[in-house]
Coordinates of C-alpha atoms in Angstrom, one line a residue:
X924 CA 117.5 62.8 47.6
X925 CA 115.4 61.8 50.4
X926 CA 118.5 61.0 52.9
X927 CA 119.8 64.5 52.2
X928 CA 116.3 66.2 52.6
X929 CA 116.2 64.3 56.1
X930 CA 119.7 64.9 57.0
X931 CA 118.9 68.8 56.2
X932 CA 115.7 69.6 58.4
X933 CA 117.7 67.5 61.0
X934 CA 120.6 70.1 61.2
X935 CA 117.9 73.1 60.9
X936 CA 115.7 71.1 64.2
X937 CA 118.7 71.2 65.9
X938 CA 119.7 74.6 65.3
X939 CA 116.7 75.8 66.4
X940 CA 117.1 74.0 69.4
X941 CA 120.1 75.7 70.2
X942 CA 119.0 79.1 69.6
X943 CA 115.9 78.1 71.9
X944 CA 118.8 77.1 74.8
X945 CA 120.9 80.2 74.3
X946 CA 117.8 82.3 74.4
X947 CA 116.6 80.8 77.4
X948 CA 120.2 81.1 79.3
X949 CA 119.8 84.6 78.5
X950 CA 116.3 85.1 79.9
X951 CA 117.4 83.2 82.6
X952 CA 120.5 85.5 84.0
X953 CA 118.7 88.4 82.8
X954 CA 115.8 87.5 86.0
X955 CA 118.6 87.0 87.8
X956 CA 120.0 90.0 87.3
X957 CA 117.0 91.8 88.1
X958 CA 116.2 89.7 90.9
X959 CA 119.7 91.0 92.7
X960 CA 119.2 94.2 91.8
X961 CA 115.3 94.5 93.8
X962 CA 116.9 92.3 96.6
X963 CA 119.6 95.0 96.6
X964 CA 117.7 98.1 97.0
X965 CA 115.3 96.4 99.3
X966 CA 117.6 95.9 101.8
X967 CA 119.7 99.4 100.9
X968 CA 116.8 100.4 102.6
X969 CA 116.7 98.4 106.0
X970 CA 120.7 98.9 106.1
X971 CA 120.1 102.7 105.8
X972 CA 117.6 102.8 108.6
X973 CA 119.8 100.6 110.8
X974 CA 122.7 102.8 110.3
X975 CA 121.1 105.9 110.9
X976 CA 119.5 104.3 114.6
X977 CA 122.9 102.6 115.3
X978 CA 124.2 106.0 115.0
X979 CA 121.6 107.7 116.9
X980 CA 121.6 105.8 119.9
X981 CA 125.4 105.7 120.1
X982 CA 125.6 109.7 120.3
X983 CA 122.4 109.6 122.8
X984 CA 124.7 107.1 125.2
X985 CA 126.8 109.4 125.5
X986 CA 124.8 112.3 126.3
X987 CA 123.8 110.1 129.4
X988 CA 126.8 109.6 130.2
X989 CA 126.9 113.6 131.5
X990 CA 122.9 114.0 132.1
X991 CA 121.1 111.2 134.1
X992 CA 118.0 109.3 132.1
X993 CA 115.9 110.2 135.5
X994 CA 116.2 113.8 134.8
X995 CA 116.1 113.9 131.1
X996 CA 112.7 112.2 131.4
X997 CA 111.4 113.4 134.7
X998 CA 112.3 117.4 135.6
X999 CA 110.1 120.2 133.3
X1000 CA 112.8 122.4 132.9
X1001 CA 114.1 122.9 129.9
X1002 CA 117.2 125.3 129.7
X1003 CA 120.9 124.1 127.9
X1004 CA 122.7 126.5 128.9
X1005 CA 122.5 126.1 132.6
X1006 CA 122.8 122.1 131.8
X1007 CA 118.8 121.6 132.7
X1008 CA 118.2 119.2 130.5
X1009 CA 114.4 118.0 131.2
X1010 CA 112.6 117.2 127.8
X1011 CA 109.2 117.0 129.2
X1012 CA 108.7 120.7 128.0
X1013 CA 109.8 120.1 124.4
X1014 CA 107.2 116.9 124.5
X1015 CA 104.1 119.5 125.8
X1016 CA 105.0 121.4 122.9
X1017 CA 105.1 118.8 120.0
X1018 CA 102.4 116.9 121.6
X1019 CA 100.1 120.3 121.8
X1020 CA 100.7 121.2 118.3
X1021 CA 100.1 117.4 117.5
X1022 CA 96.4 117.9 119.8
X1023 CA 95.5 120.9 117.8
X1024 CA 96.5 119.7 114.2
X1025 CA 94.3 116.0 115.0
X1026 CA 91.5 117.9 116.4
X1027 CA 91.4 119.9 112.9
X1028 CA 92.2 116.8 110.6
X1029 CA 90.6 114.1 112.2
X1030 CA 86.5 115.5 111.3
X1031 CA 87.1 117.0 108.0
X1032 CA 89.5 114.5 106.8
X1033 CA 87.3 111.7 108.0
X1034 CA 83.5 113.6 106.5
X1035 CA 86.1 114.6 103.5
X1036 CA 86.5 110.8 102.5
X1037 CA 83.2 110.3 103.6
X1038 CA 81.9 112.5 100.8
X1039 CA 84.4 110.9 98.4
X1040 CA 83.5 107.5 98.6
X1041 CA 79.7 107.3 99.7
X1042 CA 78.0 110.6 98.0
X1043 CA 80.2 112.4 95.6
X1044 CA 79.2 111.7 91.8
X1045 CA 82.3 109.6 90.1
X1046 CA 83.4 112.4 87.6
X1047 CA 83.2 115.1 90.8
X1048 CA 85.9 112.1 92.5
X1049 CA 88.0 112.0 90.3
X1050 CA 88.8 115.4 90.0
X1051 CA 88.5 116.4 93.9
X1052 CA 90.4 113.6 95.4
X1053 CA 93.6 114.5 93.2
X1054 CA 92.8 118.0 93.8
X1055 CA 92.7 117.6 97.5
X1056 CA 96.1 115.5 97.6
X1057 CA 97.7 118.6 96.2
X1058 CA 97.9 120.3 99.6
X1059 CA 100.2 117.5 100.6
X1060 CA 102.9 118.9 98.2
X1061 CA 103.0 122.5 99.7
X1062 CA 106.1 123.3 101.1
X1063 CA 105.8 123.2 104.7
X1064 CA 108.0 126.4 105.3
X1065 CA 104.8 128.4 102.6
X1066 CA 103.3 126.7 105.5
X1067 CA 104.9 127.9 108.3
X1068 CA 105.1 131.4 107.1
X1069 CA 101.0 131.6 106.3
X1070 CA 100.5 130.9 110.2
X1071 CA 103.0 133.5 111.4
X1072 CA 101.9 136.1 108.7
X1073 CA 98.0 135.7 108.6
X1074 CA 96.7 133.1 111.2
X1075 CA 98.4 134.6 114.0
X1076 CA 97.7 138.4 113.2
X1077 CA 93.5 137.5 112.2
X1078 CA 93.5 135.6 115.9
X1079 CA 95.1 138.8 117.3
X1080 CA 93.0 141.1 115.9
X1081 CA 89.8 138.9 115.7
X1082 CA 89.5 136.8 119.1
X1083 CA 92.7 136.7 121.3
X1084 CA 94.6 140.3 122.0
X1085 CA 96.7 138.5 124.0
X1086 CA 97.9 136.2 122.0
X1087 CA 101.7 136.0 121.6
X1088 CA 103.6 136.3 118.1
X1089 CA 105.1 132.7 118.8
X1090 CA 102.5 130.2 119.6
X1091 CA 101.1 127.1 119.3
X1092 CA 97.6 127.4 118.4
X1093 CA 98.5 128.9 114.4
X1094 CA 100.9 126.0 113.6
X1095 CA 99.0 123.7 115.3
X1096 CA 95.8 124.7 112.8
X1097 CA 97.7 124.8 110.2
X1098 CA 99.5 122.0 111.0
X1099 CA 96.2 120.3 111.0
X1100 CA 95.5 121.6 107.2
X1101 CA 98.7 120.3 105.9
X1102 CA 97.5 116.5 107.2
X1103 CA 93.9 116.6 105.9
X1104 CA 94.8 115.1 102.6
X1105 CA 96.8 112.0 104.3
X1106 CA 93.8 111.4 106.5
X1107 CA 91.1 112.1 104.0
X1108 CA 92.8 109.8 101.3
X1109 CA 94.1 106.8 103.2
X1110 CA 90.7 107.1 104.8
X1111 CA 89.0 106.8 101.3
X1112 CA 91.0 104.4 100.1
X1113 CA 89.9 102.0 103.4
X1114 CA 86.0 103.2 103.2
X1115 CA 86.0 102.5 99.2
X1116 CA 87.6 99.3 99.4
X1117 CA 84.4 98.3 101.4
X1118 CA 82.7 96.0 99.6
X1119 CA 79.4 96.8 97.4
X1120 CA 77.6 94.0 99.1
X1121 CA 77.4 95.4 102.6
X1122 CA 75.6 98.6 101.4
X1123 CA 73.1 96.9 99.0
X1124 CA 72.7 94.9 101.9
X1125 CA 72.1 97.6 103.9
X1126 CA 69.8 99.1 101.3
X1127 CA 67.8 96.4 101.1
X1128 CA 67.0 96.2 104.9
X1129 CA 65.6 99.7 104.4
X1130 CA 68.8 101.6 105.5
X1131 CA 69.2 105.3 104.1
X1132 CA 72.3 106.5 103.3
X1133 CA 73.5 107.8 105.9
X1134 CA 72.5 105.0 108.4
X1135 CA 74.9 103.0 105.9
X1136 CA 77.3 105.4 105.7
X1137 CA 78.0 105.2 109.3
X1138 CA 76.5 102.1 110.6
X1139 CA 77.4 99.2 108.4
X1140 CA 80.9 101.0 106.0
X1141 CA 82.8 103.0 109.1
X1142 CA 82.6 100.5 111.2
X1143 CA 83.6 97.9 108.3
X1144 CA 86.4 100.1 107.7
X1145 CA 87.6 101.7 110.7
X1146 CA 91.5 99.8 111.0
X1147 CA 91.9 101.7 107.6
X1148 CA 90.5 104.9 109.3
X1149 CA 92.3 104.4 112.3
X1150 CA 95.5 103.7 110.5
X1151 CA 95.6 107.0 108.4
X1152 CA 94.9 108.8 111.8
X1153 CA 98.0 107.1 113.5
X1154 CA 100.0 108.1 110.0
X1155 CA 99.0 111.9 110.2
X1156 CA 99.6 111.9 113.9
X1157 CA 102.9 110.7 113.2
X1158 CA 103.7 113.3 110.4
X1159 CA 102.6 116.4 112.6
X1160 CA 105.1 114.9 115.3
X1161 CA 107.2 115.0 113.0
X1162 CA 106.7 117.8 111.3
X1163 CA 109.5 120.6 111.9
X1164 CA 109.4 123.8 109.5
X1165 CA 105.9 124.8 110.9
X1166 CA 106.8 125.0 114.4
X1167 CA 110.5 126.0 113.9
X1168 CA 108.9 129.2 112.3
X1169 CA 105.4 129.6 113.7
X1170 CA 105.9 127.9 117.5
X1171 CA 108.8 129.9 118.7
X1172 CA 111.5 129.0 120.7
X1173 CA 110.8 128.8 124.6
X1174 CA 110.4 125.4 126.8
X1175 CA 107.7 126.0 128.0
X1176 CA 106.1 123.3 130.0
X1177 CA 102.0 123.5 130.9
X1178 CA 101.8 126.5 129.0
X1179 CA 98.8 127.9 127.3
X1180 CA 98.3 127.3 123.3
X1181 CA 98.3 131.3 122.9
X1182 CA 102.0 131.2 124.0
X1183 CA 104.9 130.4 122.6
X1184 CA 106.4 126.8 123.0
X1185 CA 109.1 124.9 121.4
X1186 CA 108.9 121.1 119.7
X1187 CA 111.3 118.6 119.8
X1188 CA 112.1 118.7 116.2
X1189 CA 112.2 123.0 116.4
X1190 CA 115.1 122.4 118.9
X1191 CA 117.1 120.1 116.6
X1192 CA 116.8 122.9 114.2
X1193 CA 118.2 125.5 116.5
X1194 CA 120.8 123.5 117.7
X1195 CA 122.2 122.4 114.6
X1196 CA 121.8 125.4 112.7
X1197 CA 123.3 127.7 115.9
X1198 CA 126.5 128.4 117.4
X1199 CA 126.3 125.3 120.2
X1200 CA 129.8 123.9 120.1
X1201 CA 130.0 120.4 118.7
X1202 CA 131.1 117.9 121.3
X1203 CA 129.4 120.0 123.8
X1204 CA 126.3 118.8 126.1
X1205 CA 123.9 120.5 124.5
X1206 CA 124.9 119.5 120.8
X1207 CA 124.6 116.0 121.9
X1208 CA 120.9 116.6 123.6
X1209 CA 119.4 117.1 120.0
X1210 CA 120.7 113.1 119.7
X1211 CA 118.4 112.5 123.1
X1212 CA 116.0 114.5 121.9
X1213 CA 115.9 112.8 118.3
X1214 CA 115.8 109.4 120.0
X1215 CA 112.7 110.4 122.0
X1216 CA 111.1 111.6 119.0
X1217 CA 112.3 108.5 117.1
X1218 CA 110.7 106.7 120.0
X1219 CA 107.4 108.2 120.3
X1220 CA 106.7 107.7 116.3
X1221 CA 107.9 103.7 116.3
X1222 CA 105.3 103.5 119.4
X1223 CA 102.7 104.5 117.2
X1224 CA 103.6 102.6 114.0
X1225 CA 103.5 99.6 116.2
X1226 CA 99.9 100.8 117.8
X1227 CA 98.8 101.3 113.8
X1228 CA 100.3 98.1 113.1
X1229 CA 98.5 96.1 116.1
X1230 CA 95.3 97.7 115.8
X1231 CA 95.2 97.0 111.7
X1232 CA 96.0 93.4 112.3
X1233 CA 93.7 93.2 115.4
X1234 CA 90.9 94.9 113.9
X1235 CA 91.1 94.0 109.7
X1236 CA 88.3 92.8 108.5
X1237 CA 88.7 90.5 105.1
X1238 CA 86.0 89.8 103.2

């Protein structure tokens, strides 16, 4: 009785065995297949971006091959169909805009997250932050339309008579609105993540608030700050409904912020969505255009990316 009692936990310890191999197998393609499938869509990604510049600076090629790089980069006039093809115009205008929008986004994005972090109560946080971050899902053409139906008639009316319809001072205001919640929040995020230390530090030295506040968590903080500047000056570079609708249409280079201008990404638009002839010169200038633009936002990315690494402090 005793052989057969042995012989029958044996069979059970090994079938348990088994079903413990089997299971682990499974596991074991089952993190594999999960593993491919990350790796997958992580380089979908890099693929997708290299296609899309691959493509972009094979149609900008061959608008040089008609228009010189000396003039595309150096003359101020701006006019397709007389084949003047200088883009410093269309770069006043996007980097004007971009001037106007930082100037409004920068101080009450910055004193915004401020507020957040050092002085607002936690239950007022955590209802204004998320409140705040809603204005980053407005449509930008609601957007658009607000500076050419209200901002731009109150200026008229209010301060400059002379303003024209088309211009770049509304879109470049509100412009600066539509960024306030990527500066104020990235810079929160970088100013909370502070440690508690510093300040009770601080406090302890006989330091008010304030004097914290800006002497001892901006400064421990500012490649976070700096970053989420570079990111919203990159967005209103980027940014195209606004000034397709708001801006106007006109190159013009040096011109004043009360008159109307066109951006590099408003020209795209016009192109693309007008009767230019596909093949032509002009069609392939948006490519030019888009590679500039493409350009001008990697250069800050990079700038963002040097100054965080350059600048980070760990604690």
């Amino acid at each position: 009785m005793e052989g057969s009692r042995l012989a029958v936990e044996a069979r059970g310890a090994r079938s348990r065995e088994g079903d413990w191999r089997r299971n682990s197998r499974a596991r074991e393609v089952r993190e594999r297949v999960v593993k491919v499938l990350l790796t997958a869509c992580a380089y979908l990604s890099i693929f997708t971006t290299v296609g899309i510049v691959i493509v972009l600076f094979e149609e900008t090629v061959r608008f040089f091959l008609d228009v010189s790089v000396w003039e595309f980069l150096t003359s101020t006039r701006w006019v397709p169909s007389r084949g003047e093809f200088g883009v410093l115009p269309l770069v006043y205008g996007t980097l004007m805009a971009t001037f106007i929008a930082i100037a409004v986004a920068l101080p009450i994005g910055l004193l915004t997250a401020i507020y957040l972090s050092e002085y607002a109560p936690n239950s007022l946080r955590r209802w204004l932050k998320p409140a705040l971050e809603i204005l980053a899902g407005v449509p930008t053409v609601v957007y658009g339309y607000f500076a050419l139906t209200f901002i731009t008639p109150f200026f008229k009316d209010s301060l400059f008579p002379g303003m024209d319809t088309f211009n770049a001072l509304a879109p470049g205001l509100i412009m600066g609105v539509m960024i306030i919640p990527t500066v104020a929040s990235v810079s929160e995020d970088a100013i909370y993540a502070v440690p508690r230390s510093l300040r009770e530090g601080a406090y302890a030295l006989g330091a008010t608030r304030r004097e914290t506040a800006t002497k001892i968590v901006i400064p421990a903080a500012l490649s976070g700050i700096v970053a989420a500047v570079i990111l919203g000056v990159s967005r209103a570079i980027g940014e195209t409904m606004i000034v397709t609708i708001a801006m106007g249409a006109q190159a013009n280079w040096l011109g004043s912020p009360l008159e109307g201008m066109q951006a590099m990404t408003a020209y795209i638009v016009q192109v693309v969505g007008g009767e230019t002839p596909r093949g032509s010169v002009a069609f392939k200038s948006i490519f030019a255009v888009g590679s500039a633009l493409f350009l001008m936002t990697l250069a800050l990315n990079l700038i963002s990316y040097w100054f965080v690494r350059r600048f980070r402090e760990i604690y």
